[in-house]
Coordinates of C-alpha atoms and ligand atoms in Angstrom, one line a residue:
M1 CA -1.7 17.5 3.4
C2 CA -2.0 21.1 4.4
G3 CA -3.5 24.4 2.6
I4 CA -1.0 27.1 2.4
V5 CA -2.2 30.7 0.7
G6 CA 0.7 33.8 0.2
Y7 CA 0.0 37.1 -0.7
L8 CA 1.5 40.6 -1.5
G9 CA -0.4 43.4 -2.9
P10 CA -3.4 46.1 -2.7
L11 CA -5.7 44.3 -1.7
N12 CA -6.9 43.5 1.8
P13 CA -4.9 40.3 2.8
K14 CA -7.4 39.3 5.4
D15 CA -10.0 38.8 2.6
V16 CA -7.5 37.0 -0.4
I17 CA -6.1 34.7 1.7
V18 CA -9.1 33.6 4.1
S19 CA -10.9 33.1 0.4
G20 CA -8.3 31.0 -1.1
L21 CA -8.2 28.9 2.3
K22 CA -11.9 27.9 1.5
K23 CA -10.8 27.0 -1.8
L24 CA -8.3 24.8 0.0
E25 CA -10.1 23.1 2.9
Y26 CA -10.5 20.0 1.4
R27 CA -7.0 19.7 2.4
G28 CA -7.1 19.2 5.8
Y29 CA -9.3 21.1 8.6
D30 CA -8.0 20.5 11.8
S31 CA -7.5 23.7 12.5
A32 CA -6.3 27.0 10.4
G33 CA -4.4 30.4 10.9
V34 CA -3.1 33.7 9.3
A35 CA 0.1 36.0 9.9
I36 CA -0.4 39.3 8.4
L37 CA 1.7 42.5 8.0
H38 CA -0.1 45.2 10.5
Q39 CA 1.6 48.2 11.9
G40 CA 5.1 47.1 11.6
S41 CA 5.0 43.9 12.8
V42 CA 3.4 40.3 11.9
K43 CA -0.1 39.6 13.6
R44 CA -1.2 36.2 13.8
V45 CA -4.9 34.3 14.5
R46 CA -5.3 30.6 15.0
A47 CA -8.3 28.9 15.7
E48 CA -8.6 25.3 16.2
G49 CA -11.1 23.0 13.8
K50 CA -12.4 24.2 10.8
L51 CA -12.0 27.5 8.9
K52 CA -15.3 29.0 10.1
N53 CA -13.7 29.1 13.7
L54 CA -11.0 31.3 12.3
E55 CA -13.4 33.6 10.5
S56 CA -14.9 34.1 13.4
K57 CA -12.2 34.9 15.3
L58 CA -11.0 37.5 12.1
T59 CA -14.2 39.2 12.3
A60 CA -12.8 41.5 15.4
E61 CA -9.6 41.5 13.5
S62 CA -8.0 44.5 10.9
F63 CA -4.9 44.6 9.5
D64 CA -2.9 47.6 8.0
G65 CA -0.7 45.5 5.8
H66 CA -0.5 44.2 2.3
L67 CA 1.3 41.1 2.8
G68 CA 0.2 37.9 4.4
I69 CA 0.1 34.1 4.8
G70 CA -2.3 31.4 5.4
H71 CA -2.8 27.6 6.4
T72 CA -5.4 24.9 6.8
R73 CA -3.8 21.8 8.4
W74 CA -4.1 18.5 8.4
A75 CA -2.0 16.9 11.3
T76 CA 0.7 14.8 10.9
H77 CA 3.5 15.9 14.3
G78 CA 1.1 17.1 17.0
V79 CA -2.6 16.6 18.0
P80 CA -5.2 19.3 16.7
S81 CA -5.1 22.4 18.6
E82 CA -4.1 25.9 18.8
R83 CA -0.6 25.7 19.4
N84 CA -0.3 23.2 17.0
A85 CA -1.5 25.2 14.6
H86 CA 0.3 27.5 11.8
P87 CA 1.7 30.2 10.6
H88 CA 4.0 29.4 13.4
Q89 CA 6.2 32.5 14.7
V90 CA 9.7 32.8 16.1
G91 CA 10.8 36.4 16.9
G92 CA 9.7 38.6 13.6
I93 CA 9.2 35.6 11.2
S94 CA 6.6 33.9 10.4
L95 CA 5.9 30.1 8.7
V96 CA 3.5 27.8 7.2
H97 CA 4.5 24.6 6.3
N98 CA 3.0 21.5 4.3
G99 CA 4.6 18.2 4.5
I100 CA 7.1 16.1 6.7
I101 CA 10.4 17.3 8.1
E102 CA 11.9 13.7 8.6
N103 CA 14.8 15.0 10.4
Y104 CA 12.8 16.7 12.9
L105 CA 13.9 14.9 16.1
E106 CA 17.5 15.6 16.1
I107 CA 16.6 19.5 14.8
K108 CA 14.3 19.9 17.9
E109 CA 17.5 18.8 19.9
A110 CA 20.2 21.3 18.6
L111 CA 17.6 24.1 19.2
L112 CA 16.8 22.9 22.7
K113 CA 20.7 22.8 23.6
R114 CA 20.5 26.4 22.1
G115 CA 18.0 27.5 24.4
A116 CA 15.2 27.7 21.9
K117 CA 11.7 27.8 23.5
I118 CA 9.6 25.2 21.8
T119 CA 5.9 26.1 21.9
S120 CA 4.0 23.1 19.5
D121 CA 4.4 20.0 19.1
T122 CA 5.2 20.6 15.4
D123 CA 8.5 19.3 13.4
S124 CA 6.9 22.9 11.0
E125 CA 8.0 25.4 14.0
L126 CA 11.5 24.3 14.1
V127 CA 11.8 25.3 10.6
A128 CA 10.5 29.1 11.9
H129 CA 13.3 28.8 14.5
L130 CA 15.9 27.7 12.2
V131 CA 15.1 30.5 10.1
A132 CA 14.8 33.3 12.5
E133 CA 18.3 32.6 14.3
Q134 CA 19.5 32.7 10.4
V135 CA 17.9 35.8 9.3
E136 CA 20.0 37.4 12.4
V137 CA 23.3 36.3 10.6
Q138 CA 22.3 36.8 6.9
R139 CA 20.4 39.8 7.4
D140 CA 18.6 38.5 4.7
L141 CA 15.3 36.3 4.5
L142 CA 16.1 34.6 1.4
K143 CA 19.6 34.1 2.5
A144 CA 18.6 32.6 5.7
V145 CA 16.1 30.3 4.0
Q146 CA 18.7 29.3 1.7
V147 CA 21.0 28.2 4.4
V148 CA 18.2 26.4 6.7
L149 CA 17.1 24.5 3.9
K150 CA 20.7 22.9 3.6
E151 CA 19.7 21.2 6.8
L152 CA 16.3 19.7 6.5
R153 CA 15.3 16.4 4.9
G154 CA 12.1 15.0 4.0
A155 CA 9.3 16.4 1.6
F156 CA 8.2 20.0 2.6
S157 CA 6.8 23.0 0.8
I158 CA 7.1 26.5 3.2
L159 CA 5.9 30.1 3.0
V160 CA 7.9 32.2 5.1
I161 CA 7.3 36.0 5.6
W162 CA 10.0 38.5 8.3
D163 CA 8.7 41.2 9.8
Q164 CA 12.1 43.2 8.9
Q165 CA 11.6 42.9 5.1
P166 CA 7.7 43.7 4.6
D167 CA 8.0 43.6 1.0
R168 CA 9.2 40.3 0.6
L169 CA 8.0 36.6 1.3
V170 CA 9.9 33.4 0.5
A171 CA 8.6 30.2 -0.3
F172 CA 10.2 26.8 -0.9
K173 CA 8.6 23.9 -2.6
D174 CA 9.9 19.9 -2.7
G175 CA 7.2 17.1 -2.7
P176 CA 3.7 19.3 -1.4
P177 CA 2.4 21.6 -4.3
L178 CA 3.2 25.2 -4.2
V179 CA 1.9 27.4 -7.4
I180 CA 2.6 31.1 -8.1
G181 CA -0.5 33.0 -9.1
L182 CA 0.2 36.4 -10.8
G183 CA -1.9 39.4 -11.0
Q184 CA -1.9 43.1 -11.7
D185 CA 0.7 44.2 -9.3
Q186 CA 0.1 41.4 -7.2
V187 CA 1.3 37.8 -6.5
F188 CA -0.2 34.9 -5.4
V189 CA 1.8 31.5 -3.7
V190 CA -1.0 28.5 -3.2
S191 CA -1.0 24.7 -3.0
D192 CA -3.9 24.7 -5.6
V193 CA -4.6 27.1 -8.3
Q194 CA -8.3 27.1 -7.0
A195 CA -7.3 29.6 -4.4
A196 CA -6.1 32.0 -6.9
L197 CA -8.7 31.4 -9.6
N198 CA -10.9 34.4 -8.4
Y199 CA -8.2 36.8 -8.8
T200 CA -6.0 35.9 -11.8
K201 CA -5.5 33.0 -14.4
K202 CA -1.9 33.2 -14.8
F203 CA 0.8 30.7 -13.0
M204 CA 4.3 29.8 -12.4
Y205 CA 4.1 25.8 -10.9
L206 CA 6.9 25.6 -8.8
E207 CA 9.4 22.5 -9.7
D208 CA 10.9 20.5 -6.5
R209 CA 13.9 22.2 -4.4
E210 CA 13.0 25.3 -6.2
I211 CA 13.2 28.8 -3.9
A212 CA 10.6 31.7 -5.1
L213 CA 11.3 34.8 -4.0
V214 CA 8.7 37.4 -4.1
K215 CA 8.9 41.4 -4.0
G216 CA 6.8 44.4 -5.4
G217 CA 4.7 42.1 -7.7
A218 CA 7.7 40.6 -9.0
V219 CA 8.6 37.0 -8.6
Q220 CA 12.6 35.2 -9.1
V221 CA 13.1 31.9 -8.8
Y222 CA 16.7 30.0 -8.1
S223 CA 17.3 26.7 -8.0
S224 CA 18.7 24.7 -4.8
G225 CA 22.1 25.8 -6.1
G226 CA 21.0 29.7 -6.0
V227 CA 21.2 30.0 -9.7
E228 CA 18.4 31.9 -11.4
I229 CA 15.5 30.3 -13.1
R230 CA 13.2 31.8 -15.8
K231 CA 9.9 29.9 -15.2
P232 CA 7.0 29.8 -17.8
V233 CA 3.5 31.5 -16.9
V234 CA 0.5 29.3 -17.9
E235 CA -2.5 31.0 -18.6
L236 CA -5.4 28.7 -17.6
N237 CA -8.1 29.4 -20.2
W238 CA -10.8 27.2 -18.9
N239 CA -13.9 26.3 -19.6
A240 CA -17.2 24.4 -18.0
D241 CA -15.5 21.1 -19.0
L242 CA -12.2 21.6 -17.4
V243 CA -13.3 23.7 -14.3
E244 CA -15.4 20.4 -14.1
K245 CA -12.1 18.2 -14.2
K246 CA -10.1 20.9 -12.7
G247 CA -7.4 21.6 -15.1
Y248 CA -6.9 18.5 -16.1
S249 CA -7.2 16.3 -19.1
H250 CA -9.1 13.4 -18.2
F251 CA -11.5 12.8 -15.0
M252 CA -8.6 10.0 -13.9
L253 CA -5.9 12.0 -14.6
K254 CA -7.9 14.6 -11.7
E255 CA -8.7 12.0 -9.7
I256 CA -5.1 10.2 -9.7
Y257 CA -3.9 14.0 -8.4
E258 CA -7.0 14.0 -5.6
Q259 CA -5.9 11.0 -3.6
P260 CA -3.8 12.8 -1.0
Q261 CA -7.3 14.3 0.0
A262 CA -9.9 11.1 -0.5
V263 CA -7.2 9.5 1.9
S264 CA -7.3 12.7 4.3
S265 CA -11.0 12.3 3.7
A266 CA -11.3 8.8 4.2
I267 CA -9.8 8.2 7.5
A268 CA -10.9 12.3 9.5
P269 CA -13.9 10.8 10.5
H270 CA -12.4 7.9 12.3
L271 CA -9.9 9.6 14.4
D272 CA -10.7 10.7 17.7
P273 CA -9.9 14.9 17.4
E274 CA -7.8 15.0 20.8
T275 CA -6.1 11.7 20.8
Q276 CA -6.1 10.9 17.1
A277 CA -6.9 7.0 18.1
V278 CA -9.2 4.8 16.0
R279 CA -12.8 5.3 16.7
L280 CA -14.9 4.2 13.3
R281 CA -17.5 6.9 13.2
N282 CA -21.6 5.5 12.6
V283 CA -21.0 2.0 11.2
G284 CA -24.8 1.1 12.4
F285 CA -24.6 -2.4 13.2
A286 CA -27.3 -2.1 15.5
G287 CA -29.1 -1.9 12.7
A288 CA -29.8 2.2 12.1
P289 CA -31.0 2.7 9.0
V290 CA -28.7 4.3 6.7
Q291 CA -30.1 7.9 6.5
E292 CA -29.8 7.9 10.5
L293 CA -26.0 6.9 11.0
E294 CA -25.6 10.6 11.2
N295 CA -27.7 10.6 14.4
L296 CA -26.1 7.8 15.9
D297 CA -24.2 8.3 19.1
S298 CA -20.8 8.0 18.3
K299 CA -19.7 6.7 21.5
E300 CA -22.5 3.9 21.4
D301 CA -21.9 3.5 18.1
W302 CA -18.0 2.5 18.4
Q303 CA -18.8 0.5 21.6
D304 CA -21.6 -1.6 19.7
T305 CA -18.8 -2.0 16.6
L306 CA -16.4 -3.0 18.9
A307 CA -18.8 -5.7 20.5
T308 CA -19.4 -7.2 16.9
F309 CA -15.4 -6.9 15.8
N310 CA -15.2 -8.9 19.4
G311 CA -17.5 -11.5 18.7
I312 CA -16.4 -12.8 15.4
A313 CA -14.0 -15.5 14.7
R314 CA -13.2 -14.6 10.9
V315 CA -13.6 -12.5 8.1
S316 CA -14.9 -13.0 4.5
I317 CA -14.0 -10.0 1.7
V318 CA -16.4 -10.4 -1.4
A319 CA -15.2 -8.0 -4.0
C320 CA -14.9 -7.6 -7.7
G321 CA -11.8 -6.1 -9.8
T322 CA -9.7 -3.3 -8.2
S323 CA -12.3 -3.2 -5.3
F324 CA -11.1 -7.2 -4.8
Y325 CA -7.5 -6.4 -5.2
A326 CA -8.1 -4.0 -2.0
G327 CA -9.3 -6.8 -0.3
L328 CA -6.7 -9.0 -0.8
V329 CA -5.0 -5.9 0.8
A330 CA -6.9 -6.2 4.0
K331 CA -6.2 -9.8 4.2
Y332 CA -2.5 -9.1 5.2
L333 CA -3.9 -6.0 7.2
I334 CA -6.3 -7.7 9.1
E335 CA -4.4 -11.0 9.8
T336 CA -1.6 -9.4 10.9
L337 CA -3.1 -7.0 13.5
A338 CA -6.2 -8.6 14.6
Q339 CA -4.9 -12.4 14.4
I340 CA -8.1 -13.6 12.7
P341 CA -8.3 -15.5 9.4
V342 CA -9.6 -13.5 6.3
E343 CA -10.4 -15.4 3.3
V344 CA -11.1 -12.9 0.1
D345 CA -13.2 -13.9 -2.8
I346 CA -14.6 -12.5 -6.1
A347 CA -17.9 -12.2 -5.9
S348 CA -18.9 -14.3 -9.0
E349 CA -17.0 -17.1 -7.7
F350 CA -18.5 -16.7 -4.1
R351 CA -22.1 -16.7 -4.6
Y352 CA -22.3 -20.3 -6.7
R353 CA -19.4 -22.3 -4.7
K354 CA -21.7 -22.8 -2.2
P355 CA -19.3 -21.5 0.5
V356 CA -19.2 -22.8 4.0
L357 CA -20.0 -19.8 6.1
L358 CA -19.6 -20.4 9.8
K359 CA -21.9 -18.3 11.9
D360 CA -19.0 -16.2 13.4
T361 CA -18.2 -15.0 10.2
L362 CA -17.8 -11.4 9.4
V363 CA -18.4 -10.5 5.7
I364 CA -17.1 -7.6 4.4
T365 CA -17.9 -6.6 0.8
V366 CA -16.5 -3.1 -1.4
S367 CA -18.0 -1.7 -3.9
Q368 CA -16.9 1.8 -5.1
S369 CA -20.3 2.0 -7.0
G370 CA -22.3 -0.5 -4.1
E371 CA -24.4 -1.1 -7.0
T372 CA -22.1 -4.0 -8.6
A373 CA -24.2 -7.3 -9.3
D374 CA -22.2 -10.0 -8.2
T375 CA -21.0 -7.8 -5.0
L376 CA -24.9 -7.4 -4.6
A377 CA -25.9 -11.3 -4.8
A378 CA -22.7 -12.1 -2.0
I379 CA -24.0 -9.7 0.5
R380 CA -27.6 -11.2 0.1
L381 CA -26.0 -14.7 0.4
A382 CA -24.3 -14.1 3.7
K383 CA -27.5 -12.0 5.5
E384 CA -29.8 -15.3 4.2
K385 CA -26.6 -17.5 6.1
G386 CA -27.2 -15.1 9.1
L387 CA -24.2 -13.7 9.1
K388 CA -23.3 -10.3 9.8
T389 CA -22.4 -7.5 6.8
L390 CA -20.3 -4.6 6.5
S391 CA -20.0 -2.8 3.4
I392 CA -17.2 -0.1 2.4
C393 CA -18.5 1.2 -0.2
N394 CA -18.5 4.9 -2.1
V395 CA -22.3 5.6 -2.5
R396 CA -24.5 6.5 0.0
N397 CA -27.6 4.7 -0.3
S398 CA -26.5 2.2 -3.1
S399 CA -28.2 -1.1 -2.8
I400 CA -25.2 -2.9 -1.0
D401 CA -24.9 0.0 1.5
R402 CA -28.5 -0.5 2.0
E403 CA -28.4 -3.8 2.4
A404 CA -25.8 -4.0 4.9
H405 CA -25.6 -4.2 8.5
G406 CA -22.5 -1.8 9.2
H407 CA -21.7 0.7 6.8
L408 CA -18.0 2.6 6.1
Y409 CA -17.6 4.9 3.5
M410 CA -14.6 5.8 0.8
N411 CA -15.7 9.1 1.0
S412 CA -13.5 10.2 -1.9
G413 CA -16.4 11.9 -4.2
P414 CA -17.2 11.0 -7.1
E415 CA -15.5 8.6 -8.9
V416 CA -16.2 9.3 -12.9
G417 CA -13.5 7.7 -14.4
V418 CA -14.5 4.3 -15.1
A419 CA -10.3 2.6 -13.8
S420 CA -11.2 2.9 -10.2
T421 CA -8.2 5.0 -8.4
K422 CA -9.0 7.0 -5.7
A423 CA -11.6 5.0 -4.3
F424 CA -9.3 2.2 -4.0
V425 CA -6.5 4.1 -2.1
S426 CA -9.2 5.1 0.2
T427 CA -10.5 1.7 0.8
L428 CA -6.7 0.5 1.8
A429 CA -7.1 3.9 4.0
I430 CA -10.2 2.4 5.5
F431 CA -8.9 -1.0 5.4
N432 CA -6.2 0.4 7.9
L433 CA -8.4 1.5 10.3
V434 CA -10.3 -1.8 10.4
A435 CA -7.5 -3.7 11.0
V436 CA -6.5 -1.7 13.9
A437 CA -10.0 -1.8 15.4
M438 CA -10.6 -5.2 15.0
G439 CA -6.8 -5.7 16.6
E440 CA -8.1 -3.7 19.8
A441 CA -11.5 -4.7 19.3
K442 CA -9.6 -8.7 20.1
G443 CA -6.8 -7.5 22.1
A444 CA -4.0 -8.4 19.7
L445 CA -3.0 -5.1 19.2
S446 CA -0.3 -2.6 21.8
K447 CA -1.7 0.9 21.8
Q448 CA 1.7 1.5 20.8
T449 CA 1.4 -0.3 17.5
A450 CA -1.9 0.6 17.2
T451 CA -0.2 4.6 17.3
E452 CA 2.2 3.9 14.7
H453 CA -0.1 2.4 12.5
V454 CA -2.5 5.6 13.2
Q455 CA 0.7 7.9 12.5
A456 CA 2.0 5.7 9.4
L457 CA -1.5 6.8 7.7
L458 CA -2.0 10.5 8.6
A459 CA 1.8 10.9 6.7
V460 CA 0.0 9.3 3.7
P461 CA -1.3 12.4 1.9
S462 CA 1.9 14.4 2.2
Q463 CA 3.8 11.5 1.0
M464 CA 1.0 10.9 -2.2
E465 CA 1.8 14.2 -3.0
V466 CA 5.9 13.8 -3.5
V467 CA 5.1 10.8 -5.6
L468 CA 2.5 12.8 -7.6
A469 CA 5.2 15.3 -7.9
Y470 CA 7.9 12.5 -10.0
D471 CA 4.5 12.3 -12.7
K472 CA 7.0 13.2 -15.2
Y473 CA 9.7 10.1 -14.6
F474 CA 6.4 7.9 -14.4
A475 CA 5.4 9.0 -18.1
D476 CA 8.9 8.6 -18.9
A477 CA 8.4 4.9 -18.0
A478 CA 5.2 4.6 -19.5
D479 CA 7.0 5.6 -22.7
S480 CA 9.3 2.8 -22.2
L481 CA 6.9 0.1 -22.1
K482 CA 5.9 0.7 -26.1
K483 CA 8.4 -1.4 -27.6
F484 CA 7.2 -4.6 -25.5
K485 CA 5.0 -7.3 -25.8
G486 CA 4.4 -8.8 -23.0
F487 CA 4.0 -7.4 -19.2
L488 CA 4.6 -8.9 -15.7
Y489 CA 3.6 -7.0 -13.0
M490 CA 5.3 -9.0 -9.6
G491 CA 5.3 -8.0 -6.0
R492 CA 5.0 -10.2 -2.5
G493 CA 3.2 -9.9 0.5
V494 CA 1.1 -6.8 0.6
S495 CA 2.5 -5.4 -2.4
Y496 CA 1.5 -8.7 -4.3
P497 CA -2.0 -7.5 -4.8
I498 CA -0.5 -4.2 -5.8
A499 CA 1.1 -5.7 -8.7
L500 CA -2.4 -7.3 -9.8
E501 CA -4.5 -3.8 -9.8
G502 CA -1.0 -2.2 -11.5
A503 CA -1.6 -5.6 -14.3
L504 CA -5.4 -4.5 -14.5
K505 CA -4.7 -0.9 -14.8
L506 CA -2.8 -1.8 -18.1
K507 CA -5.0 -4.1 -19.2
E508 CA -8.2 -1.8 -19.3
L509 CA -6.3 1.5 -20.2
A510 CA -4.2 0.2 -22.8
Y511 CA -5.5 -2.7 -23.9
L512 CA -2.2 -4.5 -23.6
H513 CA -2.0 -7.8 -22.1
A514 CA -0.4 -7.8 -18.3
E515 CA -0.2 -10.8 -15.7
G516 CA 0.0 -10.2 -12.2
Y517 CA 1.9 -12.8 -10.3
A518 CA 3.2 -13.1 -7.1
A519 CA 6.8 -12.7 -7.3
G520 CA 8.0 -15.8 -5.5
E521 CA 5.7 -18.0 -8.0
M522 CA 8.3 -17.0 -10.8
K523 CA 9.9 -20.3 -10.8
H524 CA 6.7 -22.3 -10.6
G525 CA 6.1 -21.4 -14.9
P526 CA 6.6 -17.4 -15.4
L527 CA 10.8 -17.8 -15.4
A528 CA 9.6 -19.3 -19.0
L529 CA 8.0 -16.5 -20.5
I530 CA 11.2 -13.7 -19.9
D531 CA 13.1 -12.9 -22.3
E532 CA 13.7 -9.4 -23.7
N533 CA 10.8 -9.1 -25.2
M534 CA 9.2 -9.2 -21.6
A535 CA 8.9 -6.1 -19.3
I536 CA 8.6 -6.9 -15.8
V537 CA 7.3 -4.3 -13.7
M538 CA 8.2 -5.4 -9.9
V539 CA 6.8 -3.5 -6.7
V540 CA 9.7 -4.1 -4.1
P541 CA 9.6 -2.0 -1.3
S542 CA 12.4 -2.1 1.6
D543 CA 10.3 -3.9 4.0
E544 CA 11.1 -7.1 5.3
L545 CA 10.5 -9.2 1.7
F546 CA 12.9 -7.3 0.0
E547 CA 15.9 -9.7 -0.5
K548 CA 13.4 -12.4 -1.5
T549 CA 12.2 -10.1 -4.3
V550 CA 14.9 -8.6 -5.3
S551 CA 16.4 -11.8 -5.7
N552 CA 13.3 -13.1 -8.0
L553 CA 14.3 -9.8 -10.1
E554 CA 18.0 -10.9 -10.5
E555 CA 16.1 -14.3 -11.7
A556 CA 14.4 -12.1 -14.3
K557 CA 17.6 -10.4 -15.4
A558 CA 19.2 -13.1 -15.8
R559 CA 16.9 -14.3 -18.3
G560 CA 17.0 -11.0 -19.9
G561 CA 14.1 -9.5 -19.2
K562 CA 13.4 -5.6 -18.4
I563 CA 13.0 -4.4 -15.7
I564 CA 10.6 -1.4 -14.2
S565 CA 11.5 -1.2 -10.4
I566 CA 9.6 0.8 -7.6
G567 CA 11.1 0.7 -4.3
T568 CA 11.9 2.6 -1.4
G569 CA 14.2 5.7 -1.1
D570 CA 17.5 6.1 -3.6
N571 CA 18.3 1.9 -3.6
T572 CA 21.2 1.7 -6.0
R573 CA 20.6 -2.3 -5.9
L574 CA 17.7 -1.5 -7.6
K575 CA 19.0 0.7 -9.8
G576 CA 22.0 -1.6 -11.1
I577 CA 19.2 -4.0 -12.0
S578 CA 16.9 -1.9 -13.4
E579 CA 16.4 -0.4 -17.1
R580 CA 14.0 2.1 -14.8
Y581 CA 13.8 2.7 -11.0
L582 CA 11.0 4.7 -9.4
S583 CA 11.6 6.2 -5.7
M584 CA 8.9 5.8 -3.4
P585 CA 9.1 7.9 0.2
K586 CA 9.8 5.9 3.3
A587 CA 6.6 4.6 4.7
H588 CA 5.1 1.8 7.0
W589 CA 4.9 -1.9 5.5
S590 CA 1.1 -1.0 5.6
T591 CA 0.7 2.1 4.1
N592 CA 3.5 1.4 1.4
P593 CA 0.2 -0.1 -0.8
L594 CA -1.1 3.6 -0.9
L595 CA 1.9 4.8 -2.6
E596 CA 3.3 2.1 -4.9
V597 CA -0.3 1.9 -6.9
V598 CA 0.5 5.6 -7.6
P599 CA 3.3 5.0 -10.4
L600 CA 1.4 2.1 -12.1
Q601 CA -1.7 4.1 -12.1
L602 CA 0.1 6.7 -14.2
M603 CA 1.6 4.9 -16.4
A604 CA -0.9 3.3 -17.2
F605 CA -3.0 6.8 -17.9
H606 CA 0.3 7.9 -20.0
L607 CA 0.3 4.5 -21.8
A608 CA -2.9 4.5 -22.8
S609 CA -3.2 8.6 -23.6
S610 CA -0.3 8.1 -25.9
L611 CA -2.0 5.4 -27.7
G612 CA -4.9 7.8 -28.2
H613 CA -7.3 5.7 -25.9
D614 CA -10.3 7.3 -24.3
V615 CA -9.1 7.1 -20.8
D616 CA -12.0 8.1 -19.1
Q617 CA -14.2 5.5 -20.4
P618 CA -12.5 2.5 -22.1
R619 CA -13.8 0.4 -24.9
N620 CA -16.1 -2.5 -23.8
L621 CA -16.5 -1.4 -19.9
A622 CA -18.7 0.3 -17.5
K623 CA -18.4 2.4 -14.2
S624 CA -20.4 0.0 -12.5
V625 CA -21.3 -3.7 -13.6
T626 CA -24.9 -4.1 -12.6
V627 CA -25.5 -7.3 -14.6
E628 CA -23.8 -10.4 -14.0
Ligands
AGP701 C1 -11.4 -1.0 -11.7 O1 -11.1 0.1 -12.3 C2 -12.5 -1.1 -13.0 N1 -13.4 -0.2 -13.1 C3 -13.4 -2.8 -12.5 O2 -12.1 -3.6 -12.1 C4 -14.0 -2.2 -10.6 O3 -13.1 -2.1 -9.6 C5 -15.0 -3.5 -10.7 O4 -16.3 -3.5 -11.6 C6 -15.6 -3.5 -8.9 O5 -16.4 -1.9 -9.6 P1 -17.2 -1.6 -7.8 O6 -15.9 -1.1 -6.7 O7 -17.9 -0.6 -8.3 O8 -18.2 -2.7 -7.2

């Protein structure tokens, strides 16, 4: 997930672009760069690391042009470095990109055969090469980009400028957001309105597969078929409350849309900046107080964490509600990657069932608030038994955080909506890292498999932005749920806890009775429930359990069940048996849960909103259950 800023107008592009990138730094901060017109060509300045490194380079630079683009990077292909930083330049073409080009390997091969000089490890640079080739043929930037787009597969948004047409820039959006800010004889193209709000409150929102030509203060938008589209201009009259909600109607909706950056913030501290290998940072098993964690020597601390993980024979995860469901996903991750047994308990059960806790057990608590009474009691019980404890929470210095030996943070920022969303996906991301680290500590995981899991995680923010772009389909699906009396959410494997979480979201927001079930359990009772009044929401990614889950779906269909299925890509089989089919980007089995939960969150949100419920503060609930 990266941040993009483009500018065409009378102001100094360097100031406009850098101030915009500052507002977008939350979207990634591995490296940054600008490409701005100067003396008839496009001058590029890039820097590794945080934006401040680029700013210090730019103090010595001046530009006489009024067209430029800028980028702050979240590395997916190619480690964080200056040579992998955007903008990428080929000939007179300069380009910035957010997202993933799925067919980049075949494109790279073809370019190398044509003698292209490829200088980075990124997929983005390849697009610059393709556009540079095409402008020589089309002699027009817009036409060249339109031709190139036909060759690209994946989810990506790009901004391109060409020094031979210095009066324009071309933008394309498919997946990651691009918004066009309209000022007085000036235009801004940005990933998030925040980056242009200081200059304008008028915006045009690009939809997927739309392409915009920005030229001389005007904007023309075309469909992927080249037909010009009239786009509405939205004026954001933001009051303080809306600014706090960043223009969203509810905190919960804002927090759902913050999930890509929440995932980035959760994993960024724990990846080696050079190799992107997992290096859990400042966990503090050796006993440092919470306020000292940031001062730990991260190499020593990492060795201490590995030693702790190596010394355990089993894991016991204890949590409540949505956090408990994150623990259920973690069971599949840790048992698969680290080959050690994992038990997962509801805290209110754990603390009273007299659990048999063997000495080499690591007890992991999950709690967004860090104040849930039952979970706090659980960590105290574990410590009474002399066990090592690890807290995953979102609030530093919370009660549970302070009581734990080891500390990991969801790092997702304040979660205001009572229904947990971004903290949940951040926890799933953290558990992916913990499972890889435990696998390495136990020698159960090859370097290649570990890298595969990290690369899959790094792709999640961009993939999640693609899913969020489908929100209108989830709103339609939510609307179709209204006529039903009962709701059965089902899945298998790592998707089973996601079904449980989806059912909980409907319960706690729409006040409708929904039940989560393991899809393989249908024949053992729930099948009797199914008729035309029962809505079935099946989470069925294209993983190794796909066939089995689809046959469960067909059993439900045969009994009149109405099906909403969530699957991978353009799945005709699921489309054929579902009233509604919601498609997810292709992802790794271990990261599917982070994507599948988003439509379930949004369906519950839209249904609850349409029923007029207080989505941020549902009846009878509290954000933190500090009593038993
Ligand atoms: C989830 O949407 C609910 N708000 C609730 O189930 C919550 O997950 C549970 O109360 C645990 O809270 P915690 O993560 O702060 O411990």
